[in-house]
Amino acid sequence: PPRRTGSTKSTAHTEIATFRAKSGSGKFKLSRADVATGLVSIVDDPNKVQQGSLNLCGPAAFLHVWVKRDPVAVARFGATLFDTGEAKIGNLSIEPGSDLRNQDYATVKGRMTYVCPPADWMIMSSIRDSENAIVDFEGTPEEDFAGMTTPEEVTDWLKSTGLYKSVSNEANWVSTKGTSHALGLVPTAKRDIIMLVNAHVLAGSNKKKDPD
């Protein structure tokens, strides 16, 4: 899809600067300045989206393509989420629980082997926690099951952005389409590909393991 009209890095920077200049501590135990700096980082280079030691592969992949296609939407999402404790991806409401909003990021950061930056942590953890109906996601590296994301969820998030004419979920749980199918999924200027890959396929192993 083409980028939204007016959704440029320059406009996103203006949104973030307005957010940075506000007063108030927000709804998360995070520094406004740190969140603003993190938003600038991923807007300038979507490849800097970093899940660190958290089990947030799905939200990280989604955030990467979303900020690349619509930096203004991500800047507004992050600012609104920080200030109000909830925000929207299109018409999809993201409402993280109080356990996540009250999580002490500084303490969690100290337990990460690889650090997930504050803005990334807030956005991705909130998306994941909002989707969890039973098990809370509290933004910590110890959480495995609570951080799991299905291809169906990523599909819904992509559709909610309003950026795509169509979103196709070609994940296969029962049958294995193999590497030939994967190699045929080619990203282009107008197509994004998000893959759930069994890492053992890349290593040439025939052993069936959980996908990474």
C-alpha atoms as a printed R data frame, in Angstrom:
    type eleno elety resid chain resno       x       y      z
1   ATOM     1    CA   PRO     A     1   0.000   0.000  0.000
2   ATOM     2    CA   PRO     A     2   1.145   3.583 -0.491
3   ATOM     3    CA   ARG     A     3   1.881   5.554  2.670
4   ATOM     4    CA   ARG     A     4  -1.067   7.621  3.904
5   ATOM     5    CA   THR     A     5  -1.176  11.130  2.445
6   ATOM     6    CA   GLY     A     6   0.572  13.421  4.900
7   ATOM     7    CA   SER     A     7   2.038  10.574  6.962
8   ATOM     8    CA   THR     A     8   5.682  11.524  6.753
9   ATOM     9    CA   LYS     A     9   8.582  11.385  9.159
10  ATOM    10    CA   SER     A    10   8.535  15.183  9.324
11  ATOM    11    CA   THR     A    11   4.876  15.284 10.389
12  ATOM    12    CA   ALA     A    12   5.498  12.481 12.882
13  ATOM    13    CA   HIS     A    13   8.382  14.495 14.371
14  ATOM    14    CA   THR     A    14   6.020  17.436 14.863
15  ATOM    15    CA   GLU     A    15   3.525  15.177 16.658
16  ATOM    16    CA   ILE     A    16   6.267  13.791 18.891
17  ATOM    17    CA   ALA     A    17   7.629  17.255 19.687
18  ATOM    18    CA   THR     A    18   4.147  18.347 20.805
19  ATOM    19    CA   PHE     A    19   3.907  15.245 22.973
20  ATOM    20    CA   ARG     A    20   7.354  15.826 24.479
21  ATOM    21    CA   ALA     A    21   6.478  19.431 25.410
22  ATOM    22    CA   LYS     A    22   3.416  18.451 27.435
23  ATOM    23    CA   SER     A    23   3.474  18.234 31.206
24  ATOM    24    CA   GLY     A    24   2.197  15.315 33.230
25  ATOM    25    CA   SER     A    25   3.564  11.893 34.102
26  ATOM    26    CA   GLY     A    26   1.215   9.829 31.955
27  ATOM    27    CA   LYS     A    27  -0.354   6.449 32.710
28  ATOM    28    CA   PHE     A    28   2.815   4.328 32.628
29  ATOM    29    CA   LYS     A    29   5.843   4.305 34.911
30  ATOM    30    CA   LEU     A    30   7.961   5.738 32.150
31  ATOM    31    CA   SER     A    31   9.648   9.045 31.414
32  ATOM    32    CA   ARG     A    32   7.813  11.187 28.851
33  ATOM    33    CA   ALA     A    33  11.191  12.236 27.445
34  ATOM    34    CA   ASP     A    34  12.345   8.624 27.086
35  ATOM    35    CA   VAL     A    35   9.139   7.635 25.286
36  ATOM    36    CA   ALA     A    36   9.426  10.647 22.960
37  ATOM    37    CA   THR     A    37  13.038   9.808 22.172
38  ATOM    38    CA   GLY     A    38  12.080   6.200 21.463
39  ATOM    39    CA   LEU     A    39   9.271   7.262 19.131
40  ATOM    40    CA   VAL     A    40  11.697   9.446 17.171
41  ATOM    41    CA   SER     A    41  14.098   6.507 16.903
42  ATOM    42    CA   ILE     A    42  11.612   4.070 15.375
43  ATOM    43    CA   VAL     A    43  10.008   6.715 13.157
44  ATOM    44    CA   ASP     A    44  13.428   7.579 11.725
45  ATOM    45    CA   ASP     A    45  14.400   3.921 11.295
46  ATOM    46    CA   PRO     A    46  11.744   1.166 11.666
47  ATOM    47    CA   ASN     A    47  14.590  -1.364 11.790
48  ATOM    48    CA   LYS     A    48  15.304  -0.063 15.289
49  ATOM    49    CA   VAL     A    49  12.070  -1.575 16.644
50  ATOM    50    CA   GLN     A    50  13.457  -3.860 19.332
51  ATOM    51    CA   GLN     A    51  11.687  -6.521 21.402
52  ATOM    52    CA   GLY     A    52  14.819  -7.239 23.400
53  ATOM    53    CA   SER     A    53  14.443 -10.208 25.735
54  ATOM    54    CA   LEU     A    54  10.651 -10.160 25.583
55  ATOM    55    CA   ASN     A    55   8.517 -12.768 23.848
56  ATOM    56    CA   LEU     A    56   6.947 -10.171 21.566
57  ATOM    57    CA   CYS     A    57   7.892 -11.315 18.064
58  ATOM    58    CA   GLY     A    58   4.385 -10.736 16.692
59  ATOM    59    CA   PRO     A    59   3.886  -7.186 18.013
60  ATOM    60    CA   ALA     A    60   7.472  -6.314 17.006
61  ATOM    61    CA   ALA     A    61   6.939  -7.478 13.414
62  ATOM    62    CA   PHE     A    62   3.637  -5.603 13.251
63  ATOM    63    CA   LEU     A    63   5.079  -2.389 14.714
64  ATOM    64    CA   HIS     A    64   7.970  -2.518 12.260
65  ATOM    65    CA   VAL     A    65   5.741  -2.529  9.167
66  ATOM    66    CA   TRP     A    66   3.185  -0.141 10.699
67  ATOM    67    CA   VAL     A    67   5.694   2.592 11.540
68  ATOM    68    CA   LYS     A    68   7.330   2.166  8.137
69  ATOM    69    CA   ARG     A    69   3.993   2.687  6.362
70  ATOM    70    CA   ASP     A    70   2.337   5.188  8.696
71  ATOM    71    CA   PRO     A    71   4.779   6.966 11.036
72  ATOM    72    CA   VAL     A    72   2.229   9.609 12.058
73  ATOM    73    CA   ALA     A    73  -0.288   6.971 13.187
74  ATOM    74    CA   VAL     A    74   2.358   5.293 15.345
75  ATOM    75    CA   ALA     A    75   3.507   8.615 16.821
76  ATOM    76    CA   ARG     A    76  -0.079   9.497 17.736
77  ATOM    77    CA   PHE     A    77  -0.730   6.002 19.057
78  ATOM    78    CA   GLY     A    78   2.309   6.117 21.348
79  ATOM    79    CA   ALA     A    79   1.527   9.628 22.592
80  ATOM    80    CA   THR     A    80  -2.135   8.843 23.263
81  ATOM    81    CA   LEU     A    81  -1.299   5.548 24.937
82  ATOM    82    CA   PHE     A    82   1.167   7.223 27.301
83  ATOM    83    CA   ASP     A    83  -1.166  10.099 28.179
84  ATOM    84    CA   THR     A    84  -4.462   8.203 28.534
85  ATOM    85    CA   GLY     A    85  -3.533   4.550 29.068
86  ATOM    86    CA   GLU     A    86  -5.327   3.448 25.896
87  ATOM    87    CA   ALA     A    87  -5.239   4.130 22.154
88  ATOM    88    CA   LYS     A    88  -6.527   2.808 18.837
89  ATOM    89    CA   ILE     A    89  -5.117   1.055 15.807
90  ATOM    90    CA   GLY     A    90  -7.718   2.304 13.362
91  ATOM    91    CA   ASN     A    91 -10.983   1.240 14.995
92  ATOM    92    CA   LEU     A    92  -9.326  -1.406 17.204
93  ATOM    93    CA   SER     A    93  -9.129  -0.279 20.826
94  ATOM    94    CA   ILE     A    94  -5.947  -1.170 22.692
95  ATOM    95    CA   GLU     A    95  -6.556  -1.110 26.433
96  ATOM    96    CA   PRO     A    96  -3.741  -2.612 28.523
97  ATOM    97    CA   GLY     A    97  -4.537  -3.678 32.063
98  ATOM    98    CA   SER     A    98  -3.510  -1.848 35.220
99  ATOM    99    CA   ASP     A    99  -0.836  -4.482 35.987
100 ATOM   100    CA   LEU     A   100   1.062  -3.480 32.865
101 ATOM   101    CA   ARG     A   101   0.447   0.247 33.255
102 ATOM   102    CA   ASN     A   102   1.752   0.089 36.823
103 ATOM   103    CA   GLN     A   103   4.723  -2.111 35.932
104 ATOM   104    CA   ASP     A   104   8.082  -0.690 37.018
105 ATOM   105    CA   TYR     A   105   9.936  -0.579 33.699
106 ATOM   106    CA   ALA     A   106  13.246   0.283 35.360
107 ATOM   107    CA   THR     A   107  13.122  -2.955 37.367
108 ATOM   108    CA   VAL     A   108  12.073  -5.012 34.345
109 ATOM   109    CA   LYS     A   109  14.861  -3.472 32.268
110 ATOM   110    CA   GLY     A   110  17.385  -4.729 34.786
111 ATOM   111    CA   ARG     A   111  16.185  -8.302 34.169
112 ATOM   112    CA   MET     A   112  16.551  -8.097 30.381
113 ATOM   113    CA   THR     A   113  19.640  -9.580 28.751
114 ATOM   114    CA   TYR     A   114  18.729  -7.542 25.670
115 ATOM   115    CA   VAL     A   115  16.891  -4.317 26.376
116 ATOM   116    CA   CYS     A   116  13.530  -3.421 24.887
117 ATOM   117    CA   PRO     A   117  13.480   0.421 24.820
118 ATOM   118    CA   PRO     A   118  10.719   2.258 26.755
119 ATOM   119    CA   ALA     A   119   8.541   3.330 23.800
120 ATOM   120    CA   ASP     A   120   8.803  -0.083 22.124
121 ATOM   121    CA   TRP     A   121   8.077  -1.791 25.450
122 ATOM   122    CA   MET     A   122   4.991   0.328 26.118
123 ATOM   123    CA   ILE     A   123   3.494  -0.049 22.636
124 ATOM   124    CA   MET     A   124   4.184  -3.745 22.046
125 ATOM   125    CA   SER     A   125   3.348  -4.863 25.585
126 ATOM   126    CA   SER     A   126   0.081  -2.907 25.469
127 ATOM   127    CA   ILE     A   127  -0.973  -4.460 22.171
128 ATOM   128    CA   ARG     A   128  -0.176  -7.926 23.504
129 ATOM   129    CA   ASP     A   129  -1.856  -7.422 26.894
130 ATOM   130    CA   SER     A   130  -4.982  -5.912 25.350
131 ATOM   131    CA   GLU     A   131  -5.481  -9.041 23.224
132 ATOM   132    CA   ASN     A   132  -5.078 -11.465 26.137
133 ATOM   133    CA   ALA     A   133  -8.495 -12.410 27.488
134 ATOM   134    CA   ILE     A   134  -7.282 -14.799 30.207
135 ATOM   135    CA   VAL     A   135  -3.551 -14.462 30.906
136 ATOM   136    CA   ASP     A   136  -2.148 -10.985 31.589
137 ATOM   137    CA   PHE     A   137   1.021  -9.837 29.886
138 ATOM   138    CA   GLU     A   138   2.983  -7.690 32.306
139 ATOM   139    CA   GLY     A   139   5.945  -6.767 30.115
140 ATOM   140    CA   THR     A   140   8.575  -9.027 31.685
141 ATOM   141    CA   PRO     A   141  11.168 -11.330 30.075
142 ATOM   142    CA   GLU     A   142   9.965 -14.280 32.159
143 ATOM   143    CA   GLU     A   143   6.620 -14.472 30.339
144 ATOM   144    CA   ASP     A   144   6.364 -17.066 27.588
145 ATOM   145    CA   PHE     A   145   2.774 -18.185 27.023
146 ATOM   146    CA   ALA     A   146   1.315 -14.755 27.844
147 ATOM   147    CA   GLY     A   147   3.459 -13.194 25.120
148 ATOM   148    CA   MET     A   148   2.554 -15.597 22.334
149 ATOM   149    CA   THR     A   149   0.937 -14.126 19.217
150 ATOM   150    CA   THR     A   150  -0.981 -16.011 16.529
151 ATOM   151    CA   PRO     A   151  -0.920 -15.206 12.799
152 ATOM   152    CA   GLU     A   152  -4.639 -14.463 13.104
153 ATOM   153    CA   GLU     A   153  -3.942 -11.684 15.597
154 ATOM   154    CA   VAL     A   154  -1.252 -10.106 13.407
155 ATOM   155    CA   THR     A   155  -3.690 -10.281 10.485
156 ATOM   156    CA   ASP     A   156  -6.314  -8.414 12.508
157 ATOM   157    CA   TRP     A   157  -3.823  -5.710 13.518
158 ATOM   158    CA   LEU     A   158  -2.736  -5.177  9.918
159 ATOM   159    CA   LYS     A   159  -6.351  -4.930  8.750
160 ATOM   160    CA   SER     A   160  -7.118  -2.446 11.524
161 ATOM   161    CA   THR     A   161  -4.476   0.010 10.292
162 ATOM   162    CA   GLY     A   162  -6.608   0.707  7.213
163 ATOM   163    CA   LEU     A   163  -3.438   0.743  5.105
164 ATOM   164    CA   TYR     A   164  -3.967  -2.416  3.095
165 ATOM   165    CA   LYS     A   165  -6.342  -3.284  0.265
166 ATOM   166    CA   SER     A   166  -6.150  -6.893  1.429
167 ATOM   167    CA   VAL     A   167  -4.368  -8.929  4.091
168 ATOM   168    CA   SER     A   168  -3.810 -12.637  3.495
169 ATOM   169    CA   ASN     A   169  -3.077 -15.092  6.315
170 ATOM   170    CA   GLU     A   170  -1.141 -17.973  4.753
171 ATOM   171    CA   ALA     A   171   0.124 -19.533  7.974
172 ATOM   172    CA   ASN     A   172  -0.181 -23.314  8.060
173 ATOM   173    CA   TRP     A   173  -0.405 -25.182 11.342
174 ATOM   174    CA   VAL     A   174  -1.510 -28.623 10.145
175 ATOM   175    CA   SER     A   175   0.258 -29.064  6.817
176 ATOM   176    CA   THR     A   176   3.759 -27.821  6.017
177 ATOM   177    CA   LYS     A   177   4.086 -25.848  2.801
178 ATOM   178    CA   GLY     A   178   7.848 -25.798  3.087
179 ATOM   179    CA   THR     A   179  10.619 -23.478  2.012
180 ATOM   180    CA   SER     A   180   9.417 -23.159 -1.595
181 ATOM   181    CA   HIS     A   181   6.246 -21.464 -0.370
182 ATOM   182    CA   ALA     A   182   8.238 -19.198  1.936
183 ATOM   183    CA   LEU     A   183  10.637 -18.225 -0.851
184 ATOM   184    CA   GLY     A   184   7.677 -17.239 -3.008
185 ATOM   185    CA   LEU     A   185   6.574 -14.616 -0.481
186 ATOM   186    CA   VAL     A   186   8.448 -11.614 -1.822
187 ATOM   187    CA   PRO     A   187   8.076  -8.179 -0.184
188 ATOM   188    CA   THR     A   188   7.779  -5.220 -2.550
189 ATOM   189    CA   ALA     A   189   7.195  -1.478 -2.277
190 ATOM   190    CA   LYS     A   190   3.486  -2.259 -2.000
191 ATOM   191    CA   ARG     A   191   3.598  -5.570 -0.141
192 ATOM   192    CA   ASP     A   192   4.705  -6.439  3.384
193 ATOM   193    CA   ILE     A   193   5.460 -10.009  4.464
194 ATOM   194    CA   ILE     A   194   5.426 -11.159  8.096
195 ATOM   195    CA   MET     A   195   6.577 -14.724  8.649
196 ATOM   196    CA   LEU     A   196   6.300 -17.219 11.512
197 ATOM   197    CA   VAL     A   197   9.290 -19.435 10.803
198 ATOM   198    CA   ASN     A   198  10.361 -22.771 12.237
199 ATOM   199    CA   ALA     A   199  14.039 -21.995 12.840
200 ATOM   200    CA   HIS     A   200  14.990 -25.642 12.310
201 ATOM   201    CA   VAL     A   201  13.945 -25.329  8.673
202 ATOM   202    CA   LEU     A   202  16.676 -22.724  8.224
203 ATOM   203    CA   ALA     A   203  19.193 -25.089  9.814
204 ATOM   204    CA   GLY     A   204  18.157 -27.911  7.485
205 ATOM   205    CA   SER     A   205  16.841 -30.089 10.323
206 ATOM   206    CA   ASN     A   206  13.990 -32.528  9.756
207 ATOM   207    CA   LYS     A   207  13.050 -32.485 13.414
208 ATOM   208    CA   LYS     A   208   9.683 -30.947 14.178
209 ATOM   209    CA   LYS     A   209  10.022 -28.229 16.780
210 ATOM   210    CA   ASP     A   210   7.961 -25.305 17.931
211 ATOM   211    CA   PRO     A   211   8.232 -22.324 15.569
212 ATOM   212    CA   ASP     A   212  10.318 -19.352 16.661
